[in-house]
Structures are given as structure tokens and as C-alpha cells.
Amino acid sequence: MAKYKAAITGIGGFVPETKLTNFDLEKMVETNDEWIVSRTGIKERRIFREPGKASSDMATYAVKELLEKTGTNPEEIDVVICATVTPDMQFPDTANTIALKIGAKNAWGFDLGAACSGFLFGLTTGSRFIESGAYKKVLVIGVDMMSSIINYKDRTTCILFGDGAGCVLLEPSKNEYGFEDADLHGDGSGAKFLNMKAGGSLHPASEDTVKNRDHYVFQDGRPVFKAAVSGMRATTLKVLNRNNITKDDIDWVVPHQANMRIINSLADYLEVPKEKVMTNIERYGNTTAATLPLCLWDYEKKLSKGDKLIFTAFGGGFTWGTVYLTWSYDSN
Ligand code: COA
């Protein structure tokens, strides 16, 4: 039995100013705007290129915005959870670097992988921390600097990904609204379809790994696409059914932004009108762990107390799941 209910009480976000458009990509690989838009829905993505800066810097910009908006003293933060597949370094964890940069002197923290499901897993973990009564303020960050692990000679992946950061603050709810339910999954047999082979203990960096371009994202798109569609449908349906939620009860679907066709197929399956589905893939592409909080960041002003939100994501691992949350404040 949970001691408290966890609620999102603030949002922050950051996207770099530099844009990489489909027309820019046309000059880099054999592709074209029409193909990219019709297959993915993406028109442009943001790229973080500041010498000496990394994922922790994007996350720091996002968190500082959140702290200012909510009037939170960073020294009150108990835990920092940083979902990312592009940490500043293999270790120490980027969460610790972010805590230092924002002045969260009393926080402990850790990084969480889970690729495109990272924020969803972090949101669930952070909410469980609050529910237990052990912590009062948990920061959950989703940040990825995908441009640091993308091969800009591979047209099948370089058109998809972008850089960005988003974050939420979790606190014990002051009303009846907040984190309601989660259904999370993993299947290691999906690793062969979406991975970055080198740089870990299996294939430490070597001349060969560099030559083979094994320090970049590899994806076999079709099986990932199919598993994403079926996985997101099944997990969302499960959460809706066990919470007695009908399509008419849903105020917002917050889907991972990997491909507009996947998002549309989910919306059609749930019979939820497109106006209730948060999207920004057209402008940011797939920012991996940052897609869900960046959706919240873009739509914050439209959210009202009591709104029912269904978050769902699918990513490398495979990892996937759904979170049901009721919104705890009037954001406008
Ligand atoms: N520009 C032009 N043509 C391209 C291209 C590009 N950027 N990328 C691939 N193609 C070509 C392929 O070479 C292939 O050509 P062929 O038929 O001559 O072999 C053709 O387009 C179709 O490729 P395919 O991979 O089957 O396309 P697709 O419709 O599956 O779309 C993805 C590719 C990557 C957009 C899609 O598979 C996808 O979104 N996958 C899931 C991504 C995802 O959800 N990830 C989740 C976790 S991040």
C-alpha cells in the first residue's frame, strides 16, 4: 500500500537552437524530404554542438528552467534520476554531474538506460520512491545527445534522431491526482535489432570497432517498427482495461516520438482523436529518452488538473510500457 501518491509538480525542457533539416540531410546522404516525411513524419531535428558540452549541459538547462518555474531550491532535491543512452562518460553517472551543475548538494542519483523507454521507467521508479515515503522531491530527467552516436553516413538512422532534454519534478500529491498505474516490459531478444555494439565490456573500443563503425547506433528498422506497434498497443490496452478507462475518458496520449506512422496507428487503434495525441516529432525527431518530457514541455499550457494522461513508449532492449497518470495542477 502506497504511503503517498506521487504527482508531477513541474516541467522543464531544452532543445538546442541548431536545426538539421531534411534538406540538410539530402546533401549528406542519398535521401529526400518527401521520403523522410512520408515514412517518419520528421521535418527537422535539433543538434547540440557546443565545444566541451554534453548531455549533462542540456539536462542542466532543462532542470534550471524547472527550478525557476516552480520556485524550488535545488538543495531540497532528494534524488536525481537521469534516463539516457548518451551519458557524458561511461562513468561517473551523468545524474551526479547534473546534480553538481544545478547545485543539488543533498541529492543522490543514478543513470537509467532502457533507451526510448528510459523516461517511462524513470517516472515509474521515481514515483515509487515518493509513494514509499522515503523521498519528497525526485527529479526525473530524460536527455539524449543522439548526434554523438549517430553515423551521418547511414541514411536509415541519421534521419530519425535528434538532441534534447526534458525533466519533471515528482512530489507527494497535495490532492487526489498523480501517478496511477504502470505496466512495464523488457525482452532481451530484441537487442539484435537495435543497439550500439562497441564501447562496453563486450566490445571495448579498438581500432577494429572504430573501423567497423560499431560506436554508432545500429537499427534494423522493420522488426523494430512491428514490435513497437504491437507492444505499445498491448500495454496501453492492458492499462486502460485494468483502470476501467474508455477511449472517451482519455484526455491526452503521450507517445514516444519514434515514427509518426507508429503514433497514428496507436491513435487509430485506441480510437482517440489526433488532437488528444501529443506530437512534436516533426520538429525534434526522436530524442530517445527526452521525447516524453519534451511533449509535456510543449503541451504544458494545455494541461488541466484532473486530466487523464496515458504515456507509452517502446525502445531498444526491447523495452516498452505504459504509465497512467492524472494531472495534478492547472498549468496555464
Ligand atoms: N531515404 C531514402 N530511402 C531510404 C532511407 C532514406 N533515409 N532509408 C531507407 N531507405 C530505403 C531502404 O534502403 C529500402 O530500400 P529497398 O527497398 O531498395 O531496400 C526502402 O527505403 C525501405 O526501407 P525500410 O527500412 O523497409 O523502410 P521503412 O518503411 O521500414 O522505414 C524506418 C524505415 C527506420 C523509418 C522504420 O522502419 C522505423 O521507423 N522503424 C522503427 C523505428 C523505431 O520505432 N524505433 C523505436 C525505438 S527508437
Coordinates of N, CA and C in Angstrom, one line a residue, residues 89-299:
M89 N 29.9 10.4 -19.9 CA 31.0 9.4 -19.9 C 30.4 8.1 -19.5
Q90 N 31.2 7.0 -19.7 CA 30.8 5.7 -19.3 C 30.5 5.7 -17.8
F91 N 31.4 6.3 -17.0 CA 31.1 6.6 -15.6 C 32.0 7.8 -15.3
P92 N 31.7 8.6 -14.3 CA 30.6 8.5 -13.4 C 29.2 8.8 -14.0
D93 N 28.2 8.5 -13.3 CA 26.8 8.7 -13.9 C 26.6 10.2 -14.1
T94 N 25.9 10.5 -15.3 CA 25.6 11.9 -15.6 C 24.7 12.5 -14.6
A95 N 23.9 11.7 -13.9 CA 23.0 12.3 -12.8 C 23.8 13.0 -11.8
N96 N 25.0 12.5 -11.5 CA 25.8 13.2 -10.5 C 26.4 14.5 -11.0
T97 N 26.7 14.5 -12.3 CA 27.2 15.7 -12.9 C 26.1 16.8 -12.9
I98 N 24.9 16.3 -13.3 CA 23.8 17.3 -13.3 C 23.6 17.8 -11.9
A99 N 23.6 17.0 -10.9 CA 23.3 17.4 -9.5 C 24.4 18.5 -9.1
L100 N 25.6 18.3 -9.5 CA 26.6 19.3 -9.2 C 26.3 20.6 -10.0
K101 N 26.0 20.5 -11.2 CA 25.8 21.7 -12.0 C 24.5 22.5 -11.6
I102 N 23.5 21.8 -11.0 CA 22.3 22.6 -10.6 C 22.4 22.9 -9.1
G103 N 23.4 22.5 -8.4 CA 23.5 22.8 -7.0 C 22.7 21.9 -6.1
A104 N 22.4 20.7 -6.6 CA 21.6 19.8 -5.7 C 22.5 19.0 -4.8
K105 N 23.0 19.8 -3.8 CA 24.1 19.3 -2.9 C 23.7 18.1 -2.0
N106 N 22.4 18.0 -1.8 CA 21.9 16.9 -0.9 C 21.3 15.7 -1.6
A107 N 21.4 15.7 -2.9 CA 20.8 14.7 -3.7 C 21.8 13.5 -3.9
W108 N 21.3 12.3 -4.1 CA 22.0 11.2 -4.7 C 21.3 10.9 -6.0
G109 N 22.0 10.2 -6.9 CA 21.3 10.0 -8.2 C 22.0 8.9 -8.9
F110 N 21.3 8.5 -10.0 CA 21.9 7.5 -10.9 C 21.3 7.6 -12.3
D111 N 22.0 7.0 -13.2 CA 21.6 6.9 -14.6 C 20.7 5.7 -14.9
L112 N 19.8 5.8 -15.8 CA 19.0 4.7 -16.1 C 19.0 4.6 -17.7
G113 N 19.2 3.3 -18.2 CA 19.3 3.2 -19.6 C 17.9 3.0 -20.2
A114 N 17.6 1.8 -20.7 CA 16.3 1.5 -21.2 C 15.9 2.2 -22.5
A115 N 16.9 2.9 -23.1 CA 16.7 3.6 -24.4 C 15.5 4.5 -24.4
C116 N 14.6 4.2 -25.4 CA 13.5 5.1 -25.6 C 12.4 5.0 -24.5
S117 N 12.5 3.9 -23.7 CA 11.6 3.8 -22.6 C 12.2 4.3 -21.3
G118 N 13.4 4.9 -21.4 CA 14.1 5.4 -20.2 C 13.3 6.3 -19.3
F119 N 12.7 7.3 -19.9 CA 11.9 8.3 -19.1 C 10.7 7.6 -18.4
L120 N 10.1 6.7 -19.1 CA 8.9 6.0 -18.6 C 9.3 5.1 -17.4
F121 N 10.4 4.5 -17.5 CA 11.0 3.6 -16.4 C 11.4 4.5 -15.2
G122 N 12.0 5.7 -15.6 CA 12.4 6.6 -14.5 C 11.2 7.3 -13.8
L123 N 10.2 7.6 -14.6 CA 9.0 8.2 -14.0 C 8.3 7.2 -13.0
T124 N 8.3 5.9 -13.4 CA 7.8 4.9 -12.5 C 8.6 4.7 -11.3
T125 N 10.0 4.6 -11.5 CA 10.9 4.4 -10.3 C 10.8 5.6 -9.4
G126 N 10.8 6.8 -9.9 CA 10.7 8.0 -9.1 C 9.4 8.1 -8.3
S127 N 8.3 7.7 -9.0 CA 7.0 7.7 -8.3 C 7.0 6.7 -7.2
R128 N 7.6 5.5 -7.4 CA 7.6 4.5 -6.3 C 8.4 5.0 -5.1
F129 N 9.5 5.8 -5.4 CA 10.3 6.4 -4.3 C 9.4 7.3 -3.5
I130 N 8.6 8.1 -4.2 CA 7.7 9.1 -3.4 C 6.7 8.3 -2.7
E131 N 6.0 7.3 -3.3 CA 5.0 6.6 -2.7 C 5.4 5.9 -1.4
S132 N 6.7 5.5 -1.4 CA 7.2 4.8 -0.2 C 7.4 5.7 1.0
G133 N 7.4 7.0 0.7 CA 7.6 7.9 1.8 C 9.0 8.2 2.1
A134 N 9.9 7.6 1.4 CA 11.4 7.8 1.6 C 11.9 9.1 1.1
Y135 N 11.3 9.7 0.1 CA 11.8 10.9 -0.5 C 10.6 11.9 -0.9
K136 N 11.0 13.2 -0.8 CA 9.9 14.2 -1.0 C 10.0 14.9 -2.4
K137 N 11.3 15.0 -2.9 CA 11.5 15.6 -4.2 C 12.4 14.8 -5.1
V138 N 11.8 14.3 -6.1 CA 12.6 13.5 -7.1 C 12.6 14.1 -8.5
L139 N 13.8 14.3 -9.0 CA 13.9 14.9 -10.4 C 14.0 13.7 -11.3
V140 N 13.2 13.6 -12.4 CA 13.3 12.6 -13.4 C 13.6 13.3 -14.7
I141 N 14.8 13.0 -15.3 CA 15.3 13.7 -16.5 C 15.4 12.7 -17.6
G142 N 15.0 13.1 -18.8 CA 15.2 12.3 -20.0 C 16.1 13.2 -20.9
V143 N 17.3 12.7 -21.2 CA 18.2 13.5 -22.0 C 18.9 12.6 -23.0
D144 N 19.1 13.1 -24.2 CA 19.9 12.3 -25.1 C 20.5 13.2 -26.2
M145 N 21.8 13.1 -26.4 CA 22.5 13.8 -27.4 C 22.8 12.7 -28.5
M146 N 21.8 12.4 -29.2 CA 21.9 11.3 -30.2 C 22.9 11.6 -31.3
S147 N 23.2 12.9 -31.5 CA 24.1 13.2 -32.6 C 25.5 12.7 -32.3
S148 N 25.8 12.4 -31.0 CA 27.1 11.9 -30.6 C 27.3 10.4 -30.9
I149 N 26.2 9.7 -31.2 CA 26.3 8.3 -31.5 C 25.6 7.9 -32.9
I150 N 25.4 8.9 -33.7 CA 24.7 8.6 -35.0 C 25.8 8.7 -36.1
N151 N 25.7 7.7 -37.0 CA 26.5 7.7 -38.2 C 25.8 8.5 -39.3
Y152 N 26.4 9.7 -39.6 CA 25.7 10.6 -40.6 C 26.0 10.1 -42.0
K153 N 26.5 8.9 -42.1 CA 26.6 8.3 -43.5 C 25.6 7.2 -43.6
D154 N 24.8 6.9 -42.6 CA 23.8 5.8 -42.6 C 22.4 6.4 -42.7
R155 N 21.9 6.4 -43.9 CA 20.6 7.1 -44.1 C 19.4 6.5 -43.4
T156 N 19.6 5.2 -43.0 CA 18.5 4.6 -42.3 C 18.3 5.0 -40.9
T157 N 19.4 5.6 -40.3 CA 19.3 6.0 -38.9 C 19.4 7.6 -38.7
C158 N 20.3 8.2 -39.6 CA 20.6 9.6 -39.3 C 19.4 10.5 -39.5
I159 N 18.4 10.0 -40.3 CA 17.2 10.9 -40.5 C 16.3 10.9 -39.3
L160 N 16.5 9.9 -38.4 CA 15.5 9.7 -37.3 C 15.7 10.5 -36.1
F161 N 17.0 10.7 -35.7 CA 17.3 11.1 -34.3 C 17.7 12.6 -34.2
G162 N 17.5 13.1 -33.0 CA 17.9 14.5 -32.6 C 18.3 14.6 -31.2
D163 N 18.7 15.8 -30.8 CA 19.1 16.0 -29.4 C 18.1 16.8 -28.6
G164 N 18.1 16.6 -27.3 CA 17.2 17.4 -26.4 C 17.1 16.8 -25.0
A165 N 16.5 17.6 -24.1 CA 16.3 17.2 -22.7 C 15.0 17.7 -22.2
G166 N 14.4 16.9 -21.3 CA 13.2 17.3 -20.6 C 13.2 16.7 -19.2
C167 N 12.5 17.3 -18.3 CA 12.5 16.8 -16.9 C 11.2 17.1 -16.2
V168 N 10.9 16.4 -15.2 CA 9.8 16.6 -14.3 C 10.2 16.5 -12.9
L169 N 9.5 17.2 -12.0 CA 9.7 17.1 -10.6 C 8.5 16.3 -10.0
L170 N 8.9 15.3 -9.2 CA 7.9 14.5 -8.5 C 7.9 14.8 -7.1
E171 N 6.7 15.0 -6.5 CA 6.5 15.3 -5.1 C 5.2 14.5 -4.6
P172 N 5.1 14.4 -3.3 CA 3.8 13.8 -2.8 C 2.7 14.7 -3.2
S173 N 1.6 14.1 -3.7 CA 0.5 14.9 -4.3 C -0.3 15.6 -3.1
K174 N -0.7 16.8 -3.5 CA -1.5 17.6 -2.5 C -3.0 17.4 -2.7
N175 N -3.3 16.6 -3.7 CA -4.8 16.3 -4.0 C -4.9 14.9 -4.4
E176 N -6.0 14.5 -5.0 CA -6.2 13.1 -5.3 C -5.5 12.7 -6.6
Y177 N -4.8 13.6 -7.3 CA -4.3 13.3 -8.6 C -2.8 13.0 -8.6
G178 N -2.3 12.2 -9.6 CA -0.9 11.8 -9.7 C -0.7 10.5 -10.4
F179 N 0.4 9.9 -10.0 CA 0.8 8.6 -10.7 C -0.3 7.5 -10.3
E180 N -0.9 6.9 -11.3 CA -1.9 5.9 -11.0 C -1.5 4.5 -11.2
D181 N -0.8 4.2 -12.4 CA -0.5 2.8 -12.7 C 0.6 2.7 -13.7
A182 N 1.3 1.6 -13.8 CA 2.3 1.4 -14.8 C 2.3 -0.1 -15.2
D183 N 2.6 -0.3 -16.5 CA 2.8 -1.6 -17.0 C 4.1 -1.6 -17.8
L184 N 5.2 -2.2 -17.3 CA 6.5 -2.1 -18.0 C 7.0 -3.5 -18.4
H185 N 7.7 -3.5 -19.5 CA 8.2 -4.8 -20.1 C 9.6 -4.7 -20.6
G186 N 10.3 -5.8 -20.7 CA 11.6 -6.0 -21.3 C 11.7 -7.3 -22.0
D187 N 12.4 -7.3 -23.2 CA 12.7 -8.6 -23.9 C 14.0 -8.5 -24.5
G188 N 15.0 -9.1 -23.9 CA 16.4 -9.0 -24.4 C 16.6 -9.6 -25.7
S189 N 15.7 -10.4 -26.3 CA 15.9 -10.9 -27.6 C 15.8 -9.9 -28.7
G190 N 15.3 -8.7 -28.3 CA 15.3 -7.6 -29.2 C 16.6 -6.8 -29.4
A191 N 17.6 -7.2 -28.7 CA 18.9 -6.5 -28.7 C 19.5 -6.5 -30.1
K192 N 19.3 -7.6 -30.8 CA 20.0 -7.7 -32.1 C 19.4 -6.7 -33.2
F193 N 18.2 -6.1 -32.9 CA 17.6 -5.2 -33.9 C 18.0 -3.8 -33.7
L194 N 18.4 -3.4 -32.5 CA 18.6 -2.0 -32.1 C 19.7 -2.0 -31.0
N195 N 20.9 -1.5 -31.4 CA 21.9 -1.5 -30.4 C 23.1 -0.5 -30.8
M196 N 24.0 -0.4 -29.9 CA 25.3 0.2 -30.2 C 26.3 -0.8 -29.7
K197 N 27.0 -1.4 -30.6 CA 27.8 -2.6 -30.2 C 29.0 -2.4 -29.3
A198 N 29.7 -1.3 -29.6 CA 31.1 -1.2 -29.0 C 31.1 -0.1 -27.9
G199 N 32.2 -0.2 -27.1 CA 32.4 0.8 -26.1 C 32.0 0.2 -24.7
G200 N 31.4 -1.0 -24.7 CA 31.0 -1.6 -23.5 C 32.0 -2.8 -23.2
S201 N 31.7 -3.6 -22.2 CA 32.7 -4.7 -21.9 C 32.8 -5.8 -22.9
L202 N 31.7 -5.9 -23.8 CA 31.7 -7.0 -24.8 C 32.7 -6.6 -25.9
H203 N 32.6 -5.4 -26.4 CA 33.5 -4.9 -27.4 C 34.1 -3.6 -27.0
P204 N 35.2 -3.7 -26.2 CA 35.8 -2.4 -25.8 C 36.4 -1.7 -27.0
A205 N 36.5 -0.4 -26.9 CA 37.0 0.4 -28.1 C 38.3 -0.1 -28.6
S206 N 38.4 -0.3 -29.9 CA 39.7 -0.8 -30.5 C 39.7 -0.2 -31.9
E207 N 40.8 -0.4 -32.6 CA 40.9 0.1 -34.0 C 39.8 -0.5 -34.8
D208 N 39.5 -1.8 -34.6 CA 38.5 -2.6 -35.3 C 37.1 -2.0 -35.1
T209 N 36.8 -1.7 -33.8 CA 35.4 -1.2 -33.5 C 35.2 0.1 -34.2
V210 N 36.3 0.9 -34.3 CA 36.1 2.2 -34.9 C 36.0 2.0 -36.4
K211 N 36.8 1.1 -37.0 CA 36.8 0.9 -38.4 C 35.4 0.3 -38.8
N212 N 34.9 -0.5 -38.0 CA 33.5 -1.2 -38.3 C 32.4 -0.3 -38.0
R213 N 32.6 0.9 -37.5 CA 31.6 1.9 -37.1 C 30.6 1.3 -36.1
D214 N 31.2 0.6 -35.1 CA 30.4 -0.1 -34.1 C 30.1 0.9 -32.9
H215 N 30.6 2.1 -33.0 CA 30.3 3.0 -31.9 C 29.1 3.9 -32.3
Y216 N 28.4 3.5 -33.3 CA 27.2 4.2 -33.7 C 26.0 3.3 -33.5
V217 N 24.8 4.0 -33.6 CA 23.5 3.2 -33.5 C 23.3 2.3 -34.7
F218 N 23.0 1.1 -34.4 CA 22.6 0.2 -35.5 C 21.1 -0.1 -35.3
Q219 N 20.3 -0.1 -36.4 CA 18.9 -0.4 -36.3 C 18.5 -1.2 -37.5
D220 N 17.8 -2.3 -37.3 CA 17.1 -3.0 -38.4 C 15.6 -2.5 -38.2
G221 N 15.2 -1.5 -39.0 CA 14.0 -0.8 -38.7 C 12.7 -1.5 -38.7
R222 N 12.6 -2.5 -39.7 CA 11.3 -3.1 -39.9 C 10.8 -3.9 -38.6
P223 N 11.7 -4.9 -38.1 CA 11.2 -5.6 -36.9 C 11.0 -4.7 -35.7
V224 N 11.8 -3.6 -35.6 CA 11.5 -2.7 -34.5 C 10.2 -2.0 -34.7
F225 N 9.9 -1.6 -35.9 CA 8.6 -1.0 -36.2 C 7.4 -1.9 -35.8
K226 N 7.5 -3.1 -36.2 CA 6.4 -4.1 -35.9 C 6.3 -4.3 -34.4
A227 N 7.4 -4.5 -33.8 CA 7.3 -4.8 -32.3 C 6.8 -3.5 -31.6
A228 N 7.2 -2.3 -32.0 CA 6.7 -1.1 -31.4 C 5.2 -1.0 -31.5
V229 N 4.7 -1.2 -32.7 CA 3.2 -1.1 -32.9 C 2.5 -2.1 -32.0
S230 N 2.9 -3.4 -32.0 CA 2.2 -4.4 -31.3 C 2.4 -4.2 -29.8
G231 N 3.6 -3.9 -29.4 CA 4.0 -3.7 -27.9 C 3.2 -2.6 -27.3
M232 N 3.2 -1.4 -28.0 CA 2.5 -0.3 -27.4 C 1.0 -0.5 -27.4
R233 N 0.5 -1.1 -28.4 CA -1.0 -1.4 -28.3 C -1.3 -2.2 -27.1
A234 N -0.6 -3.4 -27.0 CA -1.0 -4.3 -25.9 C -0.8 -3.7 -24.5
T235 N 0.3 -3.0 -24.3 CA 0.5 -2.5 -22.9 C -0.5 -1.4 -22.6
T236 N -0.8 -0.6 -23.6 CA -1.8 0.5 -23.4 C -3.2 -0.1 -23.1
L237 N -3.5 -1.0 -23.9 CA -4.9 -1.7 -23.7 C -5.0 -2.3 -22.3
K238 N -3.9 -2.9 -21.8 CA -3.9 -3.5 -20.5 C -4.1 -2.5 -19.4
V239 N -3.4 -1.4 -19.5 CA -3.6 -0.3 -18.5 C -5.0 0.3 -18.5
L240 N -5.5 0.5 -19.7 CA -6.8 1.1 -19.9 C -7.9 0.1 -19.2
N241 N -7.7 -1.2 -19.6 CA -8.7 -2.1 -19.1 C -8.7 -2.3 -17.5
R242 N -7.5 -2.4 -17.0 CA -7.4 -2.6 -15.6 C -7.8 -1.4 -14.7
N243 N -7.8 -0.2 -15.4 CA -8.2 1.0 -14.7 C -9.6 1.5 -15.1
N244 N -10.3 0.6 -15.9 CA -11.7 1.0 -16.3 C -11.7 2.3 -17.1
I245 N -10.8 2.5 -17.9 CA -10.7 3.8 -18.7 C -11.2 3.5 -20.1
T246 N -12.1 4.3 -20.6 CA -12.6 4.1 -22.0 C -11.9 5.2 -22.9
K247 N -12.0 5.0 -24.2 CA -11.3 6.0 -25.1 C -11.8 7.4 -24.8
D248 N -13.1 7.5 -24.4 CA -13.6 8.9 -24.2 C -13.1 9.5 -22.9
D249 N -12.6 8.7 -22.0 CA -12.0 9.2 -20.7 C -10.7 9.8 -20.9
I250 N -9.9 9.4 -21.9 CA -8.6 9.8 -22.1 C -8.5 11.3 -22.5
D251 N -7.8 12.1 -21.8 CA -7.6 13.5 -22.2 C -6.4 13.6 -23.1
W252 N -5.3 12.9 -22.8 CA -4.0 13.0 -23.6 C -3.3 11.7 -23.7
V253 N -2.9 11.4 -24.9 CA -2.0 10.3 -25.1 C -0.6 10.9 -25.3
V254 N 0.4 10.4 -24.6 CA 1.7 11.0 -24.7 C 2.6 9.9 -25.2
P255 N 2.8 9.7 -26.5 CA 3.5 8.6 -27.1 C 5.0 8.9 -27.3
H256 N 5.8 7.9 -27.3 CA 7.2 8.1 -27.7 C 7.2 8.5 -29.2
Q257 N 8.1 9.5 -29.5 CA 8.1 10.1 -30.8 C 9.2 9.4 -31.6
A258 N 8.9 8.2 -32.2 CA 9.9 7.5 -33.0 C 9.5 7.6 -34.5
N259 N 8.2 7.5 -34.7 CA 7.8 7.5 -36.1 C 6.3 7.9 -36.1
M260 N 5.9 8.9 -36.9 CA 4.5 9.3 -36.9 C 3.6 8.2 -37.3
R261 N 4.1 7.3 -38.1 CA 3.2 6.2 -38.5 C 2.9 5.3 -37.3
I262 N 3.8 5.1 -36.4 CA 3.6 4.3 -35.2 C 2.6 5.0 -34.3
I263 N 2.8 6.3 -34.2 CA 1.9 7.2 -33.4 C 0.4 7.1 -33.9
N264 N 0.3 7.3 -35.2 CA -1.0 7.3 -35.8 C -1.7 5.9 -35.7
S265 N -0.9 4.9 -35.8 CA -1.5 3.6 -35.8 C -2.0 3.3 -34.3
L266 N -1.3 3.8 -33.3 CA -1.7 3.7 -32.0 C -3.0 4.5 -31.7
A267 N -3.0 5.7 -32.2 CA -4.2 6.6 -32.1 C -5.5 5.9 -32.7
D268 N -5.3 5.4 -33.9 CA -6.4 4.7 -34.6 C -6.9 3.5 -33.8
Y269 N -5.9 2.7 -33.3 CA -6.2 1.5 -32.6 C -7.1 1.9 -31.3
L270 N -6.6 3.0 -30.6 CA -7.3 3.4 -29.4 C -8.6 4.2 -29.7
E271 N -8.8 4.5 -31.0 CA -9.9 5.4 -31.4 C -9.9 6.7 -30.7
V272 N -8.7 7.3 -30.5 CA -8.6 8.6 -29.8 C -8.3 9.6 -30.9
P273 N -9.0 10.8 -30.9 CA -8.8 11.8 -32.0 C -7.4 12.3 -31.9
K274 N -6.8 12.7 -33.1 CA -5.4 13.2 -33.2 C -5.2 14.4 -32.3
E275 N -6.2 15.2 -32.0 CA -6.0 16.4 -31.2 C -5.6 16.0 -29.8
K276 N -5.9 14.8 -29.4 CA -5.6 14.4 -28.0 C -4.3 13.7 -27.9
V277 N -3.6 13.6 -29.0 CA -2.3 12.9 -29.0 C -1.1 13.9 -29.1
M278 N -0.3 13.9 -28.2 CA 0.8 14.9 -28.2 C 1.9 14.5 -29.2
T279 N 2.3 15.4 -30.1 CA 3.3 15.1 -31.1 C 4.2 16.4 -31.2
N280 N 5.5 16.1 -31.4 CA 6.4 17.1 -31.8 C 7.6 16.5 -32.6
I281 N 7.3 15.3 -33.1 CA 8.3 14.6 -33.9 C 8.7 15.4 -35.1
E282 N 7.7 16.1 -35.7 CA 8.0 16.9 -36.9 C 9.2 17.8 -36.7
R283 N 9.3 18.4 -35.5 CA 10.3 19.4 -35.2 C 11.6 18.9 -34.5
Y284 N 11.4 17.8 -33.7 CA 12.6 17.4 -32.9 C 13.1 16.0 -33.3
G285 N 12.3 15.2 -34.2 CA 12.7 13.9 -34.4 C 12.6 13.0 -33.2
N286 N 13.4 11.9 -33.2 CA 13.4 11.0 -32.0 C 14.6 11.4 -31.1
T287 N 14.2 12.0 -29.9 CA 15.3 12.4 -29.0 C 15.4 11.3 -27.9
T288 N 15.0 10.1 -28.2 CA 15.2 8.9 -27.3 C 14.6 9.1 -25.9
A289 N 15.4 9.3 -24.9 CA 14.8 9.4 -23.5 C 14.1 10.7 -23.3
A290 N 14.3 11.7 -24.2 CA 13.7 13.0 -23.9 C 12.4 13.2 -24.6
T291 N 11.9 12.3 -25.4 CA 10.7 12.6 -26.2 C 9.4 12.8 -25.3
L292 N 9.2 12.0 -24.2 CA 8.0 12.2 -23.4 C 8.0 13.5 -22.6
P293 N 9.1 13.8 -21.9 CA 9.1 15.1 -21.2 C 9.1 16.3 -22.1
L294 N 9.6 16.1 -23.3 CA 9.6 17.3 -24.2 C 8.1 17.5 -24.8
C295 N 7.4 16.4 -24.8 CA 5.9 16.5 -25.2 C 5.2 17.3 -24.1
L296 N 5.5 16.9 -22.8 CA 4.8 17.6 -21.7 C 5.2 19.1 -21.7
W297 N 6.5 19.3 -22.0 CA 7.0 20.7 -22.0 C 6.3 21.5 -23.1
D298 N 6.1 21.0 -24.3 CA 5.4 21.7 -25.4 C 3.9 21.9 -25.1
Y299 N 3.3 20.9 -24.4 CA 1.8 21.0 -24.2 C 1.4 21.4 -22.8

